[in-house]
Amino acid sequence: MAAASATVQAKKSLRAAISKIKKAIPENQIALQSQQITNNIISSPFFQKSQGVSCYLSIGGEVDTSSLVLSILRSGKKLYVPKLDSGSLHMVRLYGEEDYRTLRSGVWGIKEPAWEWENKKRESGKPTDDDCPGIDLMLMPGVAFDKGFSRIGYGKGYYDQFLSRYTAAKGGSAPLLVALALKEQLLEAGKIPVEDHDWKMNLVVTGEEVLTNDTPSNQPSTLDTEA
């Protein structure tokens, strides 16, 4: 119990430290790194092979995903974005640029879709949905990542819980987990405190490099990690 409490406190302290660093990053630097990351994702073999992609809708201080979202939509792949409901994270389909442009802000000012689009229920990313192959690539947000492929989120556990549910529904197969990180968010291996429920990333993509985890501890992915 004491060890668990110490890990929780260490995470809290790290979040505060990284958040302070991110606030000092000039907006033009975030924009530049975000575009480089977008280019690295779109040109990667794992993106080219993917069919169903999950991507978060960014807020200030994160890698800006606006250009990336448009690129995914224009690629013809299915795009799923986060929606919070009753304390749980869901992934629902975004159908096009008009759909994206008309999104309204939800929890914490993050844009998210309504449950319906053009009077029809949105397709979810659940692999059990009819005619839905599911999500094979998930582009992950986070407060910080390290070169040991650990991730620290915002403390609610939404993504870890979603991944556990999703993987169980898909018979043990997980999406390829790709972290999008500003260089200021990437720490040396072992710097992020972890708990048993925390998921490791398969890759970390910055504007300057693509790091690949050769020994992932997660369930096997339907995509390989070739960058």
mmCIF file with all atom_site columns, C-alpha atoms in Angstrom:
data_model
loop_
_atom_site.group_PDB
_atom_site.id
_atom_site.type_symbol
_atom_site.label_atom_id
_atom_site.label_alt_id
_atom_site.label_comp_id
_atom_site.label_asym_id
_atom_site.label_entity_id
_atom_site.label_seq_id
_atom_site.pdbx_PDB_ins_code
_atom_site.Cartn_x
_atom_site.Cartn_y
_atom_site.Cartn_z
_atom_site.occupancy
_atom_site.B_iso_or_equiv
_atom_site.pdbx_formal_charge
_atom_site.auth_seq_id
_atom_site.auth_comp_id
_atom_site.auth_asym_id
_atom_site.auth_atom_id
_atom_site.pdbx_PDB_model_num
ATOM 1   C CA . MET A 1 1   ? 0.000   0.000   0.000   1.00 0.00 ? 1   MET A CA 1
ATOM 2   C CA . ALA A 1 2   ? 2.828   2.397   0.884   1.00 0.00 ? 2   ALA A CA 1
ATOM 3   C CA . ALA A 1 3   ? 4.586   1.666   -2.414  1.00 0.00 ? 3   ALA A CA 1
ATOM 4   C CA . ALA A 1 4   ? 1.392   2.305   -4.377  1.00 0.00 ? 4   ALA A CA 1
ATOM 5   C CA . SER A 1 5   ? 0.828   5.565   -2.533  1.00 0.00 ? 5   SER A CA 1
ATOM 6   C CA . ALA A 1 6   ? 4.404   6.662   -3.263  1.00 0.00 ? 6   ALA A CA 1
ATOM 7   C CA . THR A 1 7   ? 3.932   5.926   -6.970  1.00 0.00 ? 7   THR A CA 1
ATOM 8   C CA . VAL A 1 8   ? 0.717   7.957   -7.084  1.00 0.00 ? 8   VAL A CA 1
ATOM 9   C CA . GLN A 1 9   ? 2.473   10.879  -5.402  1.00 0.00 ? 9   GLN A CA 1
ATOM 10  C CA . ALA A 1 10  ? 5.455   10.584  -7.752  1.00 0.00 ? 10  ALA A CA 1
ATOM 11  C CA . LYS A 1 11  ? 3.085   10.721  -10.732 1.00 0.00 ? 11  LYS A CA 1
ATOM 12  C CA . LYS A 1 12  ? 1.360   13.790  -9.322  1.00 0.00 ? 12  LYS A CA 1
ATOM 13  C CA . SER A 1 13  ? 4.695   15.577  -8.873  1.00 0.00 ? 13  SER A CA 1
ATOM 14  C CA . LEU A 1 14  ? 5.841   14.665  -12.381 1.00 0.00 ? 14  LEU A CA 1
ATOM 15  C CA . ARG A 1 15  ? 2.608   15.900  -13.940 1.00 0.00 ? 15  ARG A CA 1
ATOM 16  C CA . ALA A 1 16  ? 3.045   19.240  -12.206 1.00 0.00 ? 16  ALA A CA 1
ATOM 17  C CA . ALA A 1 17  ? 6.683   19.551  -13.313 1.00 0.00 ? 17  ALA A CA 1
ATOM 18  C CA . ILE A 1 18  ? 5.979   18.685  -16.964 1.00 0.00 ? 18  ILE A CA 1
ATOM 19  C CA . SER A 1 19  ? 2.916   20.929  -17.090 1.00 0.00 ? 19  SER A CA 1
ATOM 20  C CA . LYS A 1 20  ? 5.089   23.850  -15.970 1.00 0.00 ? 20  LYS A CA 1
ATOM 21  C CA . ILE A 1 21  ? 7.612   23.060  -18.721 1.00 0.00 ? 21  ILE A CA 1
ATOM 22  C CA . LYS A 1 22  ? 4.906   22.821  -21.381 1.00 0.00 ? 22  LYS A CA 1
ATOM 23  C CA . LYS A 1 23  ? 3.438   26.198  -20.454 1.00 0.00 ? 23  LYS A CA 1
ATOM 24  C CA . ALA A 1 24  ? 6.799   27.779  -21.331 1.00 0.00 ? 24  ALA A CA 1
ATOM 25  C CA . ILE A 1 25  ? 6.960   26.307  -24.854 1.00 0.00 ? 25  ILE A CA 1
ATOM 26  C CA . PRO A 1 26  ? 6.321   29.015  -27.478 1.00 0.00 ? 26  PRO A CA 1
ATOM 27  C CA . GLU A 1 27  ? 3.235   28.392  -29.604 1.00 0.00 ? 27  GLU A CA 1
ATOM 28  C CA . ASN A 1 28  ? 5.263   28.531  -32.811 1.00 0.00 ? 28  ASN A CA 1
ATOM 29  C CA . GLN A 1 29  ? 7.462   25.723  -31.518 1.00 0.00 ? 29  GLN A CA 1
ATOM 30  C CA . ILE A 1 30  ? 4.433   23.573  -30.708 1.00 0.00 ? 30  ILE A CA 1
ATOM 31  C CA . ALA A 1 31  ? 3.090   24.254  -34.213 1.00 0.00 ? 31  ALA A CA 1
ATOM 32  C CA . LEU A 1 32  ? 6.412   23.366  -35.851 1.00 0.00 ? 32  LEU A CA 1
ATOM 33  C CA . GLN A 1 33  ? 6.888   20.142  -33.888 1.00 0.00 ? 33  GLN A CA 1
ATOM 34  C CA . SER A 1 34  ? 3.242   19.179  -34.443 1.00 0.00 ? 34  SER A CA 1
ATOM 35  C CA . GLN A 1 35  ? 3.595   19.479  -38.213 1.00 0.00 ? 35  GLN A CA 1
ATOM 36  C CA . GLN A 1 36  ? 6.792   17.425  -38.168 1.00 0.00 ? 36  GLN A CA 1
ATOM 37  C CA . ILE A 1 37  ? 5.037   14.752  -36.106 1.00 0.00 ? 37  ILE A CA 1
ATOM 38  C CA . THR A 1 38  ? 2.104   14.761  -38.524 1.00 0.00 ? 38  THR A CA 1
ATOM 39  C CA . ASN A 1 39  ? 4.499   14.240  -41.418 1.00 0.00 ? 39  ASN A CA 1
ATOM 40  C CA . ASN A 1 40  ? 6.230   11.373  -39.571 1.00 0.00 ? 40  ASN A CA 1
ATOM 41  C CA . ILE A 1 41  ? 2.915   9.637   -38.874 1.00 0.00 ? 41  ILE A CA 1
ATOM 42  C CA . ILE A 1 42  ? 1.416   10.003  -42.349 1.00 0.00 ? 42  ILE A CA 1
ATOM 43  C CA . SER A 1 43  ? 4.590   8.765   -44.075 1.00 0.00 ? 43  SER A CA 1
ATOM 44  C CA . SER A 1 44  ? 5.049   5.744   -41.782 1.00 0.00 ? 44  SER A CA 1
ATOM 45  C CA . PRO A 1 45  ? 4.416   2.160   -42.911 1.00 0.00 ? 45  PRO A CA 1
ATOM 46  C CA . PHE A 1 46  ? 2.270   1.465   -39.836 1.00 0.00 ? 46  PHE A CA 1
ATOM 47  C CA . PHE A 1 47  ? -0.086  4.285   -40.792 1.00 0.00 ? 47  PHE A CA 1
ATOM 48  C CA . GLN A 1 48  ? -0.226  3.160   -44.408 1.00 0.00 ? 48  GLN A CA 1
ATOM 49  C CA . LYS A 1 49  ? -1.199  -0.357  -43.283 1.00 0.00 ? 49  LYS A CA 1
ATOM 50  C CA . SER A 1 50  ? -3.849  0.782   -40.807 1.00 0.00 ? 50  SER A CA 1
ATOM 51  C CA . GLN A 1 51  ? -7.587  0.757   -41.489 1.00 0.00 ? 51  GLN A CA 1
ATOM 52  C CA . GLY A 1 52  ? -9.165  2.112   -38.313 1.00 0.00 ? 52  GLY A CA 1
ATOM 53  C CA . VAL A 1 53  ? -7.310  4.959   -36.583 1.00 0.00 ? 53  VAL A CA 1
ATOM 54  C CA . SER A 1 54  ? -8.046  6.543   -33.225 1.00 0.00 ? 54  SER A CA 1
ATOM 55  C CA . CYS A 1 55  ? -6.723  10.064  -32.698 1.00 0.00 ? 55  CYS A CA 1
ATOM 56  C CA . TYR A 1 56  ? -7.284  12.456  -29.825 1.00 0.00 ? 56  TYR A CA 1
ATOM 57  C CA . LEU A 1 57  ? -8.476  16.031  -30.372 1.00 0.00 ? 57  LEU A CA 1
ATOM 58  C CA . SER A 1 58  ? -5.800  18.235  -28.874 1.00 0.00 ? 58  SER A CA 1
ATOM 59  C CA . ILE A 1 59  ? -5.961  21.056  -26.357 1.00 0.00 ? 59  ILE A CA 1
ATOM 60  C CA . GLY A 1 60  ? -3.309  23.617  -25.459 1.00 0.00 ? 60  GLY A CA 1
ATOM 61  C CA . GLY A 1 61  ? 0.131   22.314  -24.528 1.00 0.00 ? 61  GLY A CA 1
ATOM 62  C CA . GLU A 1 62  ? -0.276  19.052  -26.454 1.00 0.00 ? 62  GLU A CA 1
ATOM 63  C CA . VAL A 1 63  ? 0.878   18.025  -29.905 1.00 0.00 ? 63  VAL A CA 1
ATOM 64  C CA . ASP A 1 64  ? -1.643  19.818  -32.140 1.00 0.00 ? 64  ASP A CA 1
ATOM 65  C CA . THR A 1 65  ? -3.570  17.111  -33.987 1.00 0.00 ? 65  THR A CA 1
ATOM 66  C CA . SER A 1 66  ? -5.744  19.362  -36.174 1.00 0.00 ? 66  SER A CA 1
ATOM 67  C CA . SER A 1 67  ? -3.637  18.827  -39.309 1.00 0.00 ? 67  SER A CA 1
ATOM 68  C CA . LEU A 1 68  ? -3.254  15.132  -38.521 1.00 0.00 ? 68  LEU A CA 1
ATOM 69  C CA . VAL A 1 69  ? -7.022  14.653  -38.131 1.00 0.00 ? 69  VAL A CA 1
ATOM 70  C CA . LEU A 1 70  ? -7.639  16.236  -41.541 1.00 0.00 ? 70  LEU A CA 1
ATOM 71  C CA . SER A 1 71  ? -4.935  14.065  -43.116 1.00 0.00 ? 71  SER A CA 1
ATOM 72  C CA . ILE A 1 72  ? -6.523  10.909  -41.676 1.00 0.00 ? 72  ILE A CA 1
ATOM 73  C CA . LEU A 1 73  ? -9.955  11.909  -42.942 1.00 0.00 ? 73  LEU A CA 1
ATOM 74  C CA . ARG A 1 74  ? -8.575  12.630  -46.406 1.00 0.00 ? 74  ARG A CA 1
ATOM 75  C CA . SER A 1 75  ? -6.755  9.287   -46.474 1.00 0.00 ? 75  SER A CA 1
ATOM 76  C CA . GLY A 1 76  ? -10.034 7.367   -46.585 1.00 0.00 ? 76  GLY A CA 1
ATOM 77  C CA . LYS A 1 77  ? -9.305  5.485   -43.362 1.00 0.00 ? 77  LYS A CA 1
ATOM 78  C CA . LYS A 1 78  ? -11.911 5.278   -40.629 1.00 0.00 ? 78  LYS A CA 1
ATOM 79  C CA . LEU A 1 79  ? -11.204 7.826   -37.899 1.00 0.00 ? 79  LEU A CA 1
ATOM 80  C CA . TYR A 1 80  ? -12.408 7.430   -34.319 1.00 0.00 ? 80  TYR A CA 1
ATOM 81  C CA . VAL A 1 81  ? -12.139 10.186  -31.716 1.00 0.00 ? 81  VAL A CA 1
ATOM 82  C CA . PRO A 1 82  ? -12.673 10.216  -27.951 1.00 0.00 ? 82  PRO A CA 1
ATOM 83  C CA . LYS A 1 83  ? -16.006 10.875  -26.274 1.00 0.00 ? 83  LYS A CA 1
ATOM 84  C CA . LEU A 1 84  ? -16.536 10.835  -22.522 1.00 0.00 ? 84  LEU A CA 1
ATOM 85  C CA . ASP A 1 85  ? -19.799 9.586   -21.102 1.00 0.00 ? 85  ASP A CA 1
ATOM 86  C CA . SER A 1 86  ? -20.637 8.647   -17.515 1.00 0.00 ? 86  SER A CA 1
ATOM 87  C CA . GLY A 1 87  ? -16.971 8.577   -16.550 1.00 0.00 ? 87  GLY A CA 1
ATOM 88  C CA . SER A 1 88  ? -15.931 6.221   -19.356 1.00 0.00 ? 88  SER A CA 1
ATOM 89  C CA . LEU A 1 89  ? -13.980 6.848   -22.540 1.00 0.00 ? 89  LEU A CA 1
ATOM 90  C CA . HIS A 1 90  ? -15.554 5.803   -25.838 1.00 0.00 ? 90  HIS A CA 1
ATOM 91  C CA . MET A 1 91  ? -14.234 6.040   -29.390 1.00 0.00 ? 91  MET A CA 1
ATOM 92  C CA . VAL A 1 92  ? -16.748 7.125   -32.017 1.00 0.00 ? 92  VAL A CA 1
ATOM 93  C CA . ARG A 1 93  ? -16.366 7.674   -35.723 1.00 0.00 ? 93  ARG A CA 1
ATOM 94  C CA . LEU A 1 94  ? -15.803 11.080  -37.300 1.00 0.00 ? 94  LEU A CA 1
ATOM 95  C CA . TYR A 1 95  ? -17.212 11.109  -40.813 1.00 0.00 ? 95  TYR A CA 1
ATOM 96  C CA . GLY A 1 96  ? -15.559 13.981  -42.608 1.00 0.00 ? 96  GLY A CA 1
ATOM 97  C CA . GLU A 1 97  ? -14.232 17.519  -42.558 1.00 0.00 ? 97  GLU A CA 1
ATOM 98  C CA . GLU A 1 98  ? -17.643 19.127  -42.105 1.00 0.00 ? 98  GLU A CA 1
ATOM 99  C CA . ASP A 1 99  ? -18.293 16.825  -39.159 1.00 0.00 ? 99  ASP A CA 1
ATOM 100 C CA . TYR A 1 100 ? -14.936 17.825  -37.673 1.00 0.00 ? 100 TYR A CA 1
ATOM 101 C CA . ARG A 1 101 ? -15.506 21.552  -38.178 1.00 0.00 ? 101 ARG A CA 1
ATOM 102 C CA . THR A 1 102 ? -18.883 21.474  -36.398 1.00 0.00 ? 102 THR A CA 1
ATOM 103 C CA . LEU A 1 103 ? -17.696 19.711  -33.226 1.00 0.00 ? 103 LEU A CA 1
ATOM 104 C CA . ARG A 1 104 ? -18.494 21.460  -29.963 1.00 0.00 ? 104 ARG A CA 1
ATOM 105 C CA . SER A 1 105 ? -16.408 21.615  -26.812 1.00 0.00 ? 105 SER A CA 1
ATOM 106 C CA . GLY A 1 106 ? -17.146 19.022  -24.168 1.00 0.00 ? 106 GLY A CA 1
ATOM 107 C CA . VAL A 1 107 ? -15.454 18.128  -20.889 1.00 0.00 ? 107 VAL A CA 1
ATOM 108 C CA . TRP A 1 108 ? -12.431 20.371  -20.099 1.00 0.00 ? 108 TRP A CA 1
ATOM 109 C CA . GLY A 1 109 ? -12.972 22.285  -23.319 1.00 0.00 ? 109 GLY A CA 1
ATOM 110 C CA . ILE A 1 110 ? -12.005 19.324  -25.506 1.00 0.00 ? 110 ILE A CA 1
ATOM 111 C CA . LYS A 1 111 ? -13.987 19.052  -28.720 1.00 0.00 ? 111 LYS A CA 1
ATOM 112 C CA . GLU A 1 112 ? -16.026 15.882  -29.008 1.00 0.00 ? 112 GLU A CA 1
ATOM 113 C CA . PRO A 1 113 ? -18.820 14.572  -31.221 1.00 0.00 ? 113 PRO A CA 1
ATOM 114 C CA . ALA A 1 114 ? -22.455 14.051  -30.318 1.00 0.00 ? 114 ALA A CA 1
ATOM 115 C CA . TRP A 1 115 ? -23.678 10.465  -30.336 1.00 0.00 ? 115 TRP A CA 1
ATOM 116 C CA . GLU A 1 116 ? -25.398 11.020  -33.668 1.00 0.00 ? 116 GLU A CA 1
ATOM 117 C CA . TRP A 1 117 ? -24.390 12.460  -37.038 1.00 0.00 ? 117 TRP A CA 1
ATOM 118 C CA . GLU A 1 118 ? -27.007 13.345  -39.626 1.00 0.00 ? 118 GLU A CA 1
ATOM 119 C CA . ASN A 1 119 ? -29.699 11.706  -37.481 1.00 0.00 ? 119 ASN A CA 1
ATOM 120 C CA . LYS A 1 120 ? -27.909 8.376   -37.322 1.00 0.00 ? 120 LYS A CA 1
ATOM 121 C CA . LYS A 1 121 ? -26.016 6.788   -34.448 1.00 0.00 ? 121 LYS A CA 1
ATOM 122 C CA . ARG A 1 122 ? -22.296 7.061   -34.942 1.00 0.00 ? 122 ARG A CA 1
ATOM 123 C CA . GLU A 1 123 ? -20.269 3.933   -35.501 1.00 0.00 ? 123 GLU A CA 1
ATOM 124 C CA . SER A 1 124 ? -18.160 3.126   -32.460 1.00 0.00 ? 124 SER A CA 1
ATOM 125 C CA . GLY A 1 125 ? -14.694 1.664   -32.488 1.00 0.00 ? 125 GLY A CA 1
ATOM 126 C CA . LYS A 1 126 ? -15.895 -1.497  -30.783 1.00 0.00 ? 126 LYS A CA 1
ATOM 127 C CA . PRO A 1 127 ? -14.765 -4.583  -32.724 1.00 0.00 ? 127 PRO A CA 1
ATOM 128 C CA . THR A 1 128 ? -18.131 -6.155  -31.923 1.00 0.00 ? 128 THR A CA 1
ATOM 129 C CA . ASP A 1 129 ? -20.034 -3.558  -33.968 1.00 0.00 ? 129 ASP A CA 1
ATOM 130 C CA . ASP A 1 130 ? -21.449 -4.812  -37.269 1.00 0.00 ? 130 ASP A CA 1
ATOM 131 C CA . ASP A 1 131 ? -19.192 -4.133  -40.247 1.00 0.00 ? 131 ASP A CA 1
ATOM 132 C CA . CYS A 1 132 ? -16.595 -2.475  -38.015 1.00 0.00 ? 132 CYS A CA 1
ATOM 133 C CA . PRO A 1 133 ? -13.047 -3.866  -38.200 1.00 0.00 ? 133 PRO A CA 1
ATOM 134 C CA . GLY A 1 134 ? -12.195 -1.943  -35.058 1.00 0.00 ? 134 GLY A CA 1
ATOM 135 C CA . ILE A 1 135 ? -9.201  0.224   -34.259 1.00 0.00 ? 135 ILE A CA 1
ATOM 136 C CA . ASP A 1 136 ? -5.799  -1.068  -35.270 1.00 0.00 ? 136 ASP A CA 1
ATOM 137 C CA . LEU A 1 137 ? -3.838  2.165   -34.652 1.00 0.00 ? 137 LEU A CA 1
ATOM 138 C CA . MET A 1 138 ? -4.254  4.460   -31.660 1.00 0.00 ? 138 MET A CA 1
ATOM 139 C CA . LEU A 1 139 ? -2.476  7.827   -31.533 1.00 0.00 ? 139 LEU A CA 1
ATOM 140 C CA . MET A 1 140 ? -2.050  8.548   -27.839 1.00 0.00 ? 140 MET A CA 1
ATOM 141 C CA . PRO A 1 141 ? -1.976  11.780  -25.846 1.00 0.00 ? 141 PRO A CA 1
ATOM 142 C CA . GLY A 1 142 ? -0.172  12.127  -22.545 1.00 0.00 ? 142 GLY A CA 1
ATOM 143 C CA . VAL A 1 143 ? 1.479   14.502  -20.124 1.00 0.00 ? 143 VAL A CA 1
ATOM 144 C CA . ALA A 1 144 ? 4.826   12.818  -20.784 1.00 0.00 ? 144 ALA A CA 1
ATOM 145 C CA . PHE A 1 145 ? 6.476   9.681   -22.146 1.00 0.00 ? 145 PHE A CA 1
ATOM 146 C CA . ASP A 1 146 ? 9.881   8.133   -21.650 1.00 0.00 ? 146 ASP A CA 1
ATOM 147 C CA . LYS A 1 147 ? 12.332  6.209   -23.791 1.00 0.00 ? 147 LYS A CA 1
ATOM 148 C CA . GLY A 1 148 ? 11.328  3.041   -21.957 1.00 0.00 ? 148 GLY A CA 1
ATOM 149 C CA . PHE A 1 149 ? 7.901   3.537   -23.635 1.00 0.00 ? 149 PHE A CA 1
ATOM 150 C CA . SER A 1 150 ? 6.056   4.374   -20.431 1.00 0.00 ? 150 SER A CA 1
ATOM 151 C CA . ARG A 1 151 ? 3.287   6.962   -20.483 1.00 0.00 ? 151 ARG A CA 1
ATOM 152 C CA . ILE A 1 152 ? 1.846   9.223   -17.842 1.00 0.00 ? 152 ILE A CA 1
ATOM 153 C CA . GLY A 1 153 ? -1.609  10.582  -18.573 1.00 0.00 ? 153 GLY A CA 1
ATOM 154 C CA . TYR A 1 154 ? -3.724  13.152  -16.804 1.00 0.00 ? 154 TYR A CA 1
ATOM 155 C CA . GLY A 1 155 ? -4.577  10.935  -13.862 1.00 0.00 ? 155 GLY A CA 1
ATOM 156 C CA . LYS A 1 156 ? -8.085  9.715   -14.685 1.00 0.00 ? 156 LYS A CA 1
ATOM 157 C CA . GLY A 1 157 ? -7.119  6.368   -16.193 1.00 0.00 ? 157 GLY A CA 1
ATOM 158 C CA . TYR A 1 158 ? -9.482  6.748   -19.158 1.00 0.00 ? 158 TYR A CA 1
ATOM 159 C CA . TYR A 1 159 ? -7.154  5.332   -21.807 1.00 0.00 ? 159 TYR A CA 1
ATOM 160 C CA . ASP A 1 160 ? -5.855  2.454   -19.675 1.00 0.00 ? 160 ASP A CA 1
ATOM 161 C CA . GLN A 1 161 ? -9.409  1.419   -18.862 1.00 0.00 ? 161 GLN A CA 1
ATOM 162 C CA . PHE A 1 162 ? -10.556 1.762   -22.467 1.00 0.00 ? 162 PHE A CA 1
ATOM 163 C CA . LEU A 1 163 ? -7.653  -0.355  -23.707 1.00 0.00 ? 163 LEU A CA 1
ATOM 164 C CA . SER A 1 164 ? -8.349  -3.098  -21.181 1.00 0.00 ? 164 SER A CA 1
ATOM 165 C CA . ARG A 1 165 ? -12.022 -3.251  -22.227 1.00 0.00 ? 165 ARG A CA 1
ATOM 166 C CA . TYR A 1 166 ? -11.234 -3.028  -25.927 1.00 0.00 ? 166 TYR A CA 1
ATOM 167 C CA . THR A 1 167 ? -8.552  -5.710  -25.847 1.00 0.00 ? 167 THR A CA 1
ATOM 168 C CA . ALA A 1 168 ? -10.801 -8.098  -23.935 1.00 0.00 ? 168 ALA A CA 1
ATOM 169 C CA . ALA A 1 169 ? -13.573 -7.551  -26.509 1.00 0.00 ? 169 ALA A CA 1
ATOM 170 C CA . LYS A 1 170 ? -11.139 -8.231  -29.354 1.00 0.00 ? 170 LYS A CA 1
ATOM 171 C CA . GLY A 1 171 ? -9.896  -11.505 -27.969 1.00 0.00 ? 171 GLY A CA 1
ATOM 172 C CA . GLY A 1 172 ? -6.611  -10.211 -26.607 1.00 0.00 ? 172 GLY A CA 1
ATOM 173 C CA . SER A 1 173 ? -5.421  -8.180  -29.582 1.00 0.00 ? 173 SER A CA 1
ATOM 174 C CA . ALA A 1 174 ? -4.571  -4.541  -28.876 1.00 0.00 ? 174 ALA A CA 1
ATOM 175 C CA . PRO A 1 175 ? -4.263  -1.598  -31.243 1.00 0.00 ? 175 PRO A CA 1
ATOM 176 C CA . LEU A 1 176 ? -0.772  -0.377  -32.075 1.00 0.00 ? 176 LEU A CA 1
ATOM 177 C CA . LEU A 1 177 ? -0.162  2.324   -29.463 1.00 0.00 ? 177 LEU A CA 1
ATOM 178 C CA . VAL A 1 178 ? 1.738   5.326   -30.807 1.00 0.00 ? 178 VAL A CA 1
ATOM 179 C CA . ALA A 1 179 ? 2.603   8.217   -28.501 1.00 0.00 ? 179 ALA A CA 1
ATOM 180 C CA . LEU A 1 180 ? 2.729   11.713  -29.971 1.00 0.00 ? 180 LEU A CA 1
ATOM 181 C CA . ALA A 1 181 ? 5.286   13.724  -28.019 1.00 0.00 ? 181 ALA A CA 1
ATOM 182 C CA . LEU A 1 182 ? 6.800   17.166  -28.108 1.00 0.00 ? 182 LEU A CA 1
ATOM 183 C CA . LYS A 1 183 ? 10.522  16.890  -27.441 1.00 0.00 ? 183 LYS A CA 1
ATOM 184 C CA . GLU A 1 184 ? 9.909   18.528  -24.059 1.00 0.00 ? 184 GLU A CA 1
ATOM 185 C CA . GLN A 1 185 ? 7.570   15.659  -23.152 1.00 0.00 ? 185 GLN A CA 1
ATOM 186 C CA . LEU A 1 186 ? 10.085  12.880  -23.839 1.00 0.00 ? 186 LEU A CA 1
ATOM 187 C CA . LEU A 1 187 ? 12.116  11.760  -20.838 1.00 0.00 ? 187 LEU A CA 1
ATOM 188 C CA . GLU A 1 188 ? 14.898  9.242   -20.387 1.00 0.00 ? 188 GLU A CA 1
ATOM 189 C CA . ALA A 1 189 ? 13.942  5.601   -19.804 1.00 0.00 ? 189 ALA A CA 1
ATOM 190 C CA . GLY A 1 190 ? 12.717  4.839   -16.307 1.00 0.00 ? 190 GLY A CA 1
ATOM 191 C CA . LYS A 1 191 ? 11.791  8.421   -15.448 1.00 0.00 ? 191 LYS A CA 1
ATOM 192 C CA . ILE A 1 192 ? 8.043   7.787   -15.436 1.00 0.00 ? 192 ILE A CA 1
ATOM 193 C CA . PRO A 1 193 ? 6.710   5.895   -12.389 1.00 0.00 ? 193 PRO A CA 1
ATOM 194 C CA . VAL A 1 194 ? 4.406   3.074   -13.450 1.00 0.00 ? 194 VAL A CA 1
ATOM 195 C CA . GLU A 1 195 ? 1.728   0.848   -11.967 1.00 0.00 ? 195 GLU A CA 1
ATOM 196 C CA . ASP A 1 196 ? 0.550   -2.586  -13.064 1.00 0.00 ? 196 ASP A CA 1
ATOM 197 C CA . HIS A 1 197 ? -2.428  -1.218  -15.024 1.00 0.00 ? 197 HIS A CA 1
ATOM 198 C CA . ASP A 1 198 ? -0.350  1.262   -17.073 1.00 0.00 ? 198 ASP A CA 1
ATOM 199 C CA . TRP A 1 199 ? 0.011   0.419   -20.760 1.00 0.00 ? 199 TRP A CA 1
ATOM 200 C CA . LYS A 1 200 ? 3.336   0.635   -22.565 1.00 0.00 ? 200 LYS A CA 1
ATOM 201 C CA . MET A 1 201 ? 3.569   2.359   -25.925 1.00 0.00 ? 201 MET A CA 1
ATOM 202 C CA . ASN A 1 202 ? 4.666   0.488   -29.057 1.00 0.00 ? 202 ASN A CA 1
ATOM 203 C CA . LEU A 1 203 ? 6.207   3.607   -30.556 1.00 0.00 ? 203 LEU A CA 1
ATOM 204 C CA . VAL A 1 204 ? 6.960   7.191   -29.558 1.00 0.00 ? 204 VAL A CA 1
ATOM 205 C CA . VAL A 1 205 ? 6.903   9.754   -32.368 1.00 0.00 ? 205 VAL A CA 1
ATOM 206 C CA . THR A 1 206 ? 8.476   13.194  -31.980 1.00 0.00 ? 206 THR A CA 1
ATOM 207 C CA . GLY A 1 207 ? 9.289   15.749  -34.621 1.00 0.00 ? 207 GLY A CA 1
ATOM 208 C CA . GLU A 1 208 ? 12.848  14.467  -34.764 1.00 0.00 ? 208 GLU A CA 1
ATOM 209 C CA . GLU A 1 209 ? 12.599  10.704  -34.356 1.00 0.00 ? 209 GLU A CA 1
ATOM 210 C CA . VAL A 1 210 ? 10.453  7.600   -34.217 1.00 0.00 ? 210 VAL A CA 1
ATOM 211 C CA . LEU A 1 211 ? 11.311  5.279   -31.324 1.00 0.00 ? 211 LEU A CA 1
ATOM 212 C CA . THR A 1 212 ? 10.217  1.649   -31.560 1.00 0.00 ? 212 THR A CA 1
ATOM 213 C CA . ASN A 1 213 ? 9.621   -0.670  -28.616 1.00 0.00 ? 213 ASN A CA 1
ATOM 214 C CA . ASP A 1 214 ? 11.208  -4.001  -29.546 1.00 0.00 ? 214 ASP A CA 1
ATOM 215 C CA . THR A 1 215 ? 9.943   -5.737  -26.408 1.00 0.00 ? 215 THR A CA 1
ATOM 216 C CA . PRO A 1 216 ? 6.386   -4.502  -25.770 1.00 0.00 ? 216 PRO A CA 1
ATOM 217 C CA . SER A 1 217 ? 4.711   -5.951  -22.685 1.00 0.00 ? 217 SER A CA 1
ATOM 218 C CA . ASN A 1 218 ? 1.166   -5.374  -23.958 1.00 0.00 ? 218 ASN A CA 1
ATOM 219 C CA . GLN A 1 219 ? -1.066  -7.797  -25.798 1.00 0.00 ? 219 GLN A CA 1
ATOM 220 C CA . PRO A 1 220 ? -0.058  -8.406  -29.434 1.00 0.00 ? 220 PRO A CA 1
ATOM 221 C CA . SER A 1 221 ? -1.140  -5.801  -31.964 1.00 0.00 ? 221 SER A CA 1
ATOM 222 C CA . THR A 1 222 ? -2.755  -6.395  -35.338 1.00 0.00 ? 222 THR A CA 1
ATOM 223 C CA . LEU A 1 223 ? -0.148  -4.030  -36.848 1.00 0.00 ? 223 LEU A CA 1
ATOM 224 C CA . ASP A 1 224 ? 3.625   -4.425  -36.741 1.00 0.00 ? 224 ASP A CA 1
ATOM 225 C CA . THR A 1 225 ? 5.855   -1.659  -35.394 1.00 0.00 ? 225 THR A CA 1
ATOM 226 C CA . GLU A 1 226 ? 7.875   -1.048  -38.521 1.00 0.00 ? 226 GLU A CA 1
ATOM 227 C CA . ALA A 1 227 ? 8.417   2.708   -38.637 1.00 0.00 ? 227 ALA A CA 1
#
